[in-house]
Short mmCIF file of C-alpha atoms in Angstrom, two decimals:
data_model
loop_
_atom_site.label_atom_id
_atom_site.label_comp_id
_atom_site.label_asym_id
_atom_site.label_seq_id
_atom_site.Cartn_x
_atom_site.Cartn_y
_atom_site.Cartn_z
CA MET A 9 0.00 0.00 0.00
CA PHE A 10 1.28 3.44 -0.90
CA VAL A 11 0.98 6.91 0.61
CA LEU A 12 1.86 9.86 -1.61
CA GLY A 13 3.08 13.12 -0.06
CA VAL A 14 3.27 16.34 -2.06
CA ASP A 15 4.72 19.77 -1.39
CA PRO A 16 2.77 21.74 -3.99
CA GLY A 17 4.41 24.32 -6.20
CA LEU A 18 4.38 25.47 -9.78
CA SER A 19 8.13 25.77 -10.41
CA ARG A 20 9.03 22.82 -8.18
CA CYS A 21 6.51 20.37 -6.76
CA GLY A 22 8.05 17.84 -4.35
CA TYR A 23 6.66 14.31 -4.20
CA CYS A 24 7.37 11.21 -2.17
CA VAL A 25 5.72 7.81 -2.46
CA LEU A 26 6.00 5.73 0.72
CA ARG A 27 5.59 1.98 0.62
CA ILE A 28 3.66 0.90 3.73
CA GLY A 29 4.02 -2.72 4.71
CA ASP A 30 5.74 -4.69 7.43
CA GLY A 31 8.29 -2.58 9.28
CA ALA A 32 9.06 1.08 8.74
CA PRO A 33 7.81 2.99 5.68
CA ARG A 34 10.29 3.16 2.82
CA ALA A 35 10.53 5.60 -0.10
CA ALA A 36 9.42 4.00 -3.37
CA ALA A 37 9.78 7.29 -5.27
CA LEU A 38 11.13 10.66 -4.24
CA GLY A 39 11.73 13.73 -6.34
CA VAL A 40 10.50 16.97 -7.81
CA MET A 41 8.16 17.76 -10.69
CA ARG A 42 9.23 20.96 -12.42
CA THR A 43 7.59 23.26 -14.91
CA ASP A 44 9.25 25.89 -17.05
CA PRO A 45 8.80 29.42 -15.62
CA ASP A 46 8.93 30.79 -19.17
CA MET A 47 5.73 28.96 -20.13
CA ASP A 48 2.34 30.46 -19.38
CA VAL A 49 0.64 29.42 -16.15
CA PRO A 50 -2.25 27.40 -17.64
CA ARG A 51 0.16 25.25 -19.67
CA ARG A 52 2.41 24.76 -16.63
CA LEU A 53 -0.60 23.62 -14.59
CA ALA A 54 -1.57 21.18 -17.35
CA GLU A 55 1.99 19.76 -17.39
CA LEU A 56 2.00 19.39 -13.63
CA ARG A 57 -1.36 17.63 -13.87
CA ASP A 58 0.04 15.16 -16.42
CA ASP A 59 3.16 14.43 -14.36
CA PHE A 60 1.04 13.92 -11.25
CA ARG A 61 -1.28 11.57 -13.12
CA GLY A 62 1.78 9.49 -13.98
CA LEU A 63 2.47 9.05 -10.25
CA LEU A 64 -1.18 8.17 -9.53
CA ASP A 65 -1.19 5.66 -12.41
CA GLU A 66 2.02 3.98 -11.29
CA PHE A 67 1.40 3.70 -7.55
CA GLU A 68 -2.38 4.06 -7.05
CA PRO A 69 -1.84 5.57 -3.59
CA ARG A 70 -4.61 5.01 -1.08
CA SER A 71 -3.89 8.37 0.56
CA VAL A 72 -2.46 11.63 -0.71
CA ALA A 73 -1.07 14.01 1.93
CA VAL A 74 -0.68 17.62 0.82
CA GLU A 75 1.21 20.40 2.56
CA ARG A 76 -1.33 23.12 3.16
CA VAL A 77 -0.71 26.40 1.37
CA LEU A 78 -0.16 29.35 3.65
CA PHE A 79 -0.11 32.91 2.52
CA GLN A 80 3.43 34.00 2.09
CA VAL A 81 5.21 37.28 1.65
CA ASN A 82 5.22 36.79 -2.11
CA VAL A 83 1.60 36.94 -3.25
CA ARG A 84 2.44 35.80 -6.77
CA THR A 85 4.18 32.68 -5.47
CA ALA A 86 1.35 31.92 -3.03
CA MET A 87 -1.20 32.05 -5.85
CA GLY A 88 0.85 29.69 -8.01
CA VAL A 89 1.14 27.28 -5.09
CA GLY A 90 -2.61 27.50 -4.47
CA GLN A 91 -3.40 26.81 -8.12
CA ALA A 92 -0.99 23.86 -8.17
CA SER A 93 -2.47 22.42 -4.98
CA GLY A 94 -5.97 22.70 -6.46
CA VAL A 95 -4.93 20.72 -9.53
CA LEU A 96 -3.28 17.99 -7.43
CA MET A 97 -6.14 17.67 -4.95
CA ALA A 98 -8.80 17.52 -7.69
CA GLU A 99 -6.90 14.76 -9.53
CA ALA A 100 -6.30 12.70 -6.40
CA ALA A 101 -9.88 13.04 -5.14
CA ALA A 102 -11.27 12.16 -8.58
CA ARG A 103 -9.29 8.88 -8.39
CA GLY A 104 -10.96 8.06 -5.09
CA ALA A 105 -7.83 8.59 -2.99
CA GLU A 106 -8.16 9.96 0.53
CA VAL A 107 -6.76 13.51 0.39
CA VAL A 108 -5.58 15.14 3.61
CA GLU A 109 -3.91 18.49 4.15
CA TYR A 110 -1.35 19.18 6.87
CA SER A 111 0.02 22.58 7.86
CA PRO A 112 3.78 23.19 7.72
CA ASN A 113 3.83 23.34 11.53
CA GLN A 114 2.05 20.00 11.84
CA VAL A 115 4.62 18.48 9.49
CA LYS A 116 7.63 19.89 11.33
CA ASP A 117 6.17 18.86 14.66
CA ALA A 118 5.43 15.31 13.50
CA VAL A 119 8.80 14.75 11.83
CA ALA A 120 11.26 16.80 13.88
CA GLY A 121 9.39 17.05 17.20
CA HIS A 122 8.81 20.79 17.17
CA GLY A 123 6.92 23.20 14.92
CA ASP A 124 9.81 25.59 14.34
CA ALA A 125 12.29 23.06 12.96
CA ASP A 126 14.35 24.41 10.05
CA LYS A 127 14.74 22.87 6.60
CA GLU A 128 18.03 21.13 7.45
CA GLN A 129 16.49 19.45 10.52
CA VAL A 130 13.54 18.22 8.44
CA GLN A 131 15.87 16.90 5.72
CA LYS A 132 18.01 15.13 8.33
CA MET A 133 15.00 13.55 10.07
CA VAL A 134 13.58 12.38 6.75
CA GLN A 135 16.94 10.77 5.96
CA ILE A 136 16.93 8.92 9.30
CA LEU A 137 13.25 7.88 9.24
CA LEU A 138 13.45 6.55 5.68
CA ASP A 139 16.97 5.14 6.06
CA LEU A 140 18.25 7.10 3.06
CA PRO A 141 21.98 7.28 2.21
CA ALA A 142 21.86 11.11 2.26
CA PRO A 143 19.41 13.90 3.12
CA PRO A 144 16.95 14.27 0.23
CA HIS A 145 17.53 17.20 -2.10
CA PRO A 146 16.10 19.60 -3.06
CA PRO A 147 14.20 20.59 0.11
CA ASP A 148 10.88 20.27 -1.78
CA ALA A 149 11.43 16.51 -2.04
CA ALA A 150 12.27 16.32 1.68
CA ASP A 151 9.15 18.35 2.51
CA ALA A 152 7.02 15.97 0.45
CA ALA A 153 8.53 13.00 2.30
CA ALA A 154 7.89 14.79 5.60
CA VAL A 155 4.20 15.36 4.82
CA ALA A 156 3.81 11.71 3.79
CA LEU A 157 5.46 10.62 7.06
CA THR A 158 3.18 13.00 8.95
CA HIS A 159 0.15 11.32 7.43
CA VAL A 160 1.50 7.89 8.38
CA ALA A 161 2.03 9.07 11.95
CA MET A 162 -1.26 10.94 12.36
CA SER A 163 -3.64 8.64 10.53
CA GLY A 164 -2.32 5.48 12.19
CA VAL A 165 -2.12 3.94 8.71
CA LEU A 166 0.50 1.47 10.01
CA ARG A 167 -1.81 0.10 12.68
CA MET B 1 -16.83 29.04 -32.72
CA PHE B 2 -17.19 29.38 -28.97
CA VAL B 3 -15.50 31.46 -26.28
CA LEU B 4 -15.95 30.32 -22.67
CA GLY B 5 -15.70 32.84 -19.85
CA VAL B 6 -15.36 31.78 -16.22
CA ASP B 7 -15.49 33.60 -12.92
CA PRO B 8 -13.68 31.02 -10.76
CA GLY B 9 -14.94 30.03 -7.33
CA LEU B 10 -15.38 26.96 -5.22
CA SER B 11 -18.90 27.59 -3.88
CA ARG B 12 -20.10 29.28 -7.07
CA CYS B 13 -18.22 29.31 -10.35
CA GLY B 14 -19.83 31.44 -13.03
CA TYR B 15 -19.61 30.38 -16.68
CA CYS B 16 -20.72 31.79 -19.99
CA VAL B 17 -20.32 30.27 -23.44
CA LEU B 18 -20.45 32.83 -26.24
CA ARG B 19 -21.23 31.81 -29.79
CA ILE B 20 -19.07 33.85 -32.16
CA GLY B 21 -20.28 34.06 -35.73
CA ASP B 22 -21.83 36.68 -37.95
CA GLY B 23 -23.10 39.63 -35.97
CA ALA B 24 -22.81 40.18 -32.24
CA PRO B 25 -21.80 37.39 -29.84
CA ARG B 26 -24.72 35.53 -28.26
CA ALA B 27 -24.88 33.43 -25.08
CA ALA B 28 -25.11 29.72 -25.83
CA ALA B 29 -24.89 28.80 -22.16
CA LEU B 30 -24.86 30.92 -19.02
CA GLY B 31 -24.98 29.85 -15.41
CA VAL B 32 -23.18 28.82 -12.26
CA MET B 33 -21.47 25.58 -11.21
CA ARG B 34 -21.89 25.01 -7.48
CA THR B 35 -20.23 22.70 -4.99
CA ASP B 36 -21.46 21.82 -1.52
CA PRO B 37 -19.63 23.79 1.22
CA ASP B 38 -20.16 20.83 3.58
CA MET B 39 -17.99 18.55 1.43
CA ASP B 40 -14.21 18.54 1.80
CA VAL B 41 -12.20 20.78 -0.52
CA PRO B 42 -10.50 18.06 -2.63
CA ARG B 43 -13.86 16.47 -3.46
CA ARG B 44 -15.38 19.85 -4.28
CA LEU B 45 -12.48 20.57 -6.64
CA ALA B 46 -12.99 17.17 -8.30
CA GLU B 47 -16.70 17.92 -8.79
CA LEU B 48 -15.95 21.34 -10.23
CA ARG B 49 -13.45 19.68 -12.58
CA ASP B 50 -16.08 17.21 -13.79
CA ASP B 51 -18.70 19.92 -14.35
CA PHE B 52 -16.18 22.04 -16.23
CA ARG B 53 -15.20 19.06 -18.39
CA GLY B 54 -18.85 18.76 -19.35
CA LEU B 55 -18.75 22.32 -20.72
CA LEU B 56 -15.49 21.67 -22.59
CA ASP B 57 -16.91 18.45 -24.06
CA GLU B 58 -20.12 20.11 -25.19
CA PHE B 59 -18.77 23.32 -26.72
CA GLU B 60 -15.07 22.69 -27.40
CA PRO B 61 -14.29 26.40 -26.92
CA ARG B 62 -11.31 27.75 -28.84
CA SER B 63 -10.57 30.23 -26.04
CA VAL B 64 -11.20 30.21 -22.31
CA ALA B 65 -11.14 33.61 -20.57
CA VAL B 66 -10.64 33.51 -16.80
CA GLU B 67 -11.14 36.31 -14.32
CA ARG B 68 -7.81 36.68 -12.55
CA VAL B 69 -7.82 35.94 -8.84
CA LEU B 70 -6.89 38.88 -6.66
CA PHE B 71 -6.09 38.62 -3.01
CA GLN B 72 -9.13 39.54 -1.05
CA VAL B 73 -9.84 40.40 2.54
CA ASN B 74 -10.91 36.82 3.19
CA VAL B 75 -7.79 34.68 2.84
CA ARG B 76 -9.75 31.42 3.01
CA THR B 77 -12.00 32.49 0.15
CA ALA B 78 -9.06 33.71 -1.92
CA MET B 79 -7.31 30.35 -1.56
CA GLY B 80 -10.43 28.45 -2.66
CA VAL B 81 -10.75 30.73 -5.67
CA GLY B 82 -7.08 30.19 -6.52
CA GLN B 83 -7.41 26.41 -6.27
CA ALA B 84 -10.56 26.46 -8.41
CA SER B 85 -8.89 28.65 -11.05
CA GLY B 86 -5.93 26.26 -11.14
CA VAL B 87 -8.19 23.29 -11.84
CA LEU B 88 -10.06 25.15 -14.61
CA MET B 89 -6.94 26.50 -16.30
CA ALA B 90 -5.18 23.12 -16.26
CA GLU B 91 -8.21 21.38 -17.81
CA ALA B 92 -8.66 24.00 -20.51
CA ALA B 93 -4.95 24.15 -21.39
CA ALA B 94 -4.73 20.35 -21.51
CA ARG B 95 -7.50 20.40 -24.15
CA GLY B 96 -5.46 22.77 -26.27
CA ALA B 97 -7.70 25.79 -25.68
CA GLU B 98 -6.15 29.23 -25.54
CA VAL B 99 -6.40 30.32 -21.89
CA VAL B 100 -6.23 34.03 -21.06
CA GLU B 101 -6.63 35.78 -17.74
CA TYR B 102 -8.13 39.24 -17.31
CA SER B 103 -8.12 41.33 -14.15
CA PRO B 104 -11.44 42.49 -12.66
CA ASN B 105 -10.56 46.06 -13.66
CA GLN B 106 -9.85 45.07 -17.26
CA VAL B 107 -13.24 43.35 -17.37
CA LYS B 108 -15.16 46.28 -15.91
CA ASP B 109 -13.34 48.69 -18.19
CA ALA B 110 -14.03 46.61 -21.31
CA VAL B 111 -17.70 45.99 -20.54
CA ALA B 112 -18.86 49.10 -18.68
CA GLY B 113 -16.28 51.63 -19.87
CA HIS B 114 -14.61 52.26 -16.54
CA GLY B 115 -12.66 50.13 -14.06
CA ASP B 116 -14.74 51.00 -11.01
CA ALA B 117 -18.13 49.94 -12.36
CA ASP B 118 -20.29 48.15 -9.79
CA LYS B 119 -21.94 44.75 -10.11
CA GLU B 120 -25.28 46.17 -11.22
CA GLN B 121 -23.65 48.15 -14.03
CA VAL B 122 -21.80 45.06 -15.22
CA GLN B 123 -25.00 42.97 -15.11
CA LYS B 124 -26.89 45.66 -17.04
CA MET B 125 -24.20 45.99 -19.71
CA VAL B 126 -24.02 42.21 -20.14
CA GLN B 127 -27.78 42.16 -20.62
CA ILE B 128 -27.55 44.84 -23.32
CA LEU B 129 -24.50 43.43 -25.12
CA LEU B 130 -25.92 39.89 -25.25
CA ASP B 131 -29.52 41.03 -25.85
CA LEU B 132 -30.81 39.08 -22.85
CA PRO B 133 -34.38 39.48 -21.56
CA ALA B 134 -33.08 40.35 -18.06
CA PRO B 135 -29.77 41.00 -16.30
CA PRO B 136 -28.07 37.63 -15.66
CA HIS B 137 -28.25 36.30 -12.11
CA PRO B 138 -26.44 35.50 -9.93
CA PRO B 139 -23.64 38.07 -10.40
CA ASP B 140 -21.11 35.22 -10.91
CA ALA B 141 -22.84 34.33 -14.18
CA ALA B 142 -22.79 37.99 -15.26
CA ASP B 143 -19.10 38.24 -14.36
CA ALA B 144 -18.34 35.16 -16.45
CA ALA B 145 -20.21 36.69 -19.38
CA ALA B 146 -18.30 39.94 -18.87
CA VAL B 147 -14.90 38.22 -18.96
CA ALA B 148 -15.90 36.33 -22.12
CA LEU B 149 -17.00 39.63 -23.72
CA THR B 150 -13.71 41.20 -22.61
CA HIS B 151 -11.80 38.48 -24.42
CA VAL B 152 -13.86 39.03 -27.56
CA ALA B 153 -13.14 42.77 -27.41
CA MET B 154 -9.45 42.53 -26.56
CA SER B 155 -8.39 39.61 -28.72
CA GLY B 156 -10.17 40.84 -31.80
CA VAL B 157 -11.65 37.36 -32.18
CA LEU B 158 -14.51 38.81 -34.23
CA ARG B 159 -12.18 40.24 -36.83
#
């Protein structure tokens, strides 16, 4: 059974597929979907949608955990992130997956033990929890792994 | 040939399909797609996606004009509007439609002649321009018609 975590974004969208079985969760896929900033936004959203569909086709995750979009200093970035998250959530829900959002603080708290953990601490904890040879890069991939791990911890999916 | 205008929203998403041929544009479809506020956001986005696909299937619009999301006082509403607009733009772009965004001020200026026109003025002008028996209700439907008319005016699609 698979859980898919995503850190939504238009330029870089982190994803992590966790394989849930006996023992600790392990990363079956981990990376970043990118779109070209020189393309127009609708086409970038359509590309992101197609890449995300590829993940849903391959792993058929039972649950999709999404890092909740907060309003940031950069309004333009926040809107792109919101649009990307809408596309991802609609696709996952249409497939019948459970879709759950977690706030950045919930994720940091679940993975690193406190809500004000920095990016390096999250990357390091993801490395340890998933028994990876190195901290995942870029941070978007680590954040996606962290939100997937948060869902595993908070939903009791292992029980 | 059809132009589809949308005023994105999660609770109410206005749409207007304009038939472009000889003479003035006429409304081939005009209304509002609604989702249930008691459902969770991912499922609402999936429903909106399916309703929107129905419009794309029926009319195969060459162009889709979208009212650009601005940040509003209500952050929660703005995020829902952003997520909805992302879903619509991705679907339309994936079909190969031209997707163009217009700001609320561009729309008011194009339809009512000045950027600070109020909702009633926009509804009245839409009624006149599309030769409707009454101003379109609710305002979301009128706004969708206005953004479609803006695209017709600004893209020179009639020429």
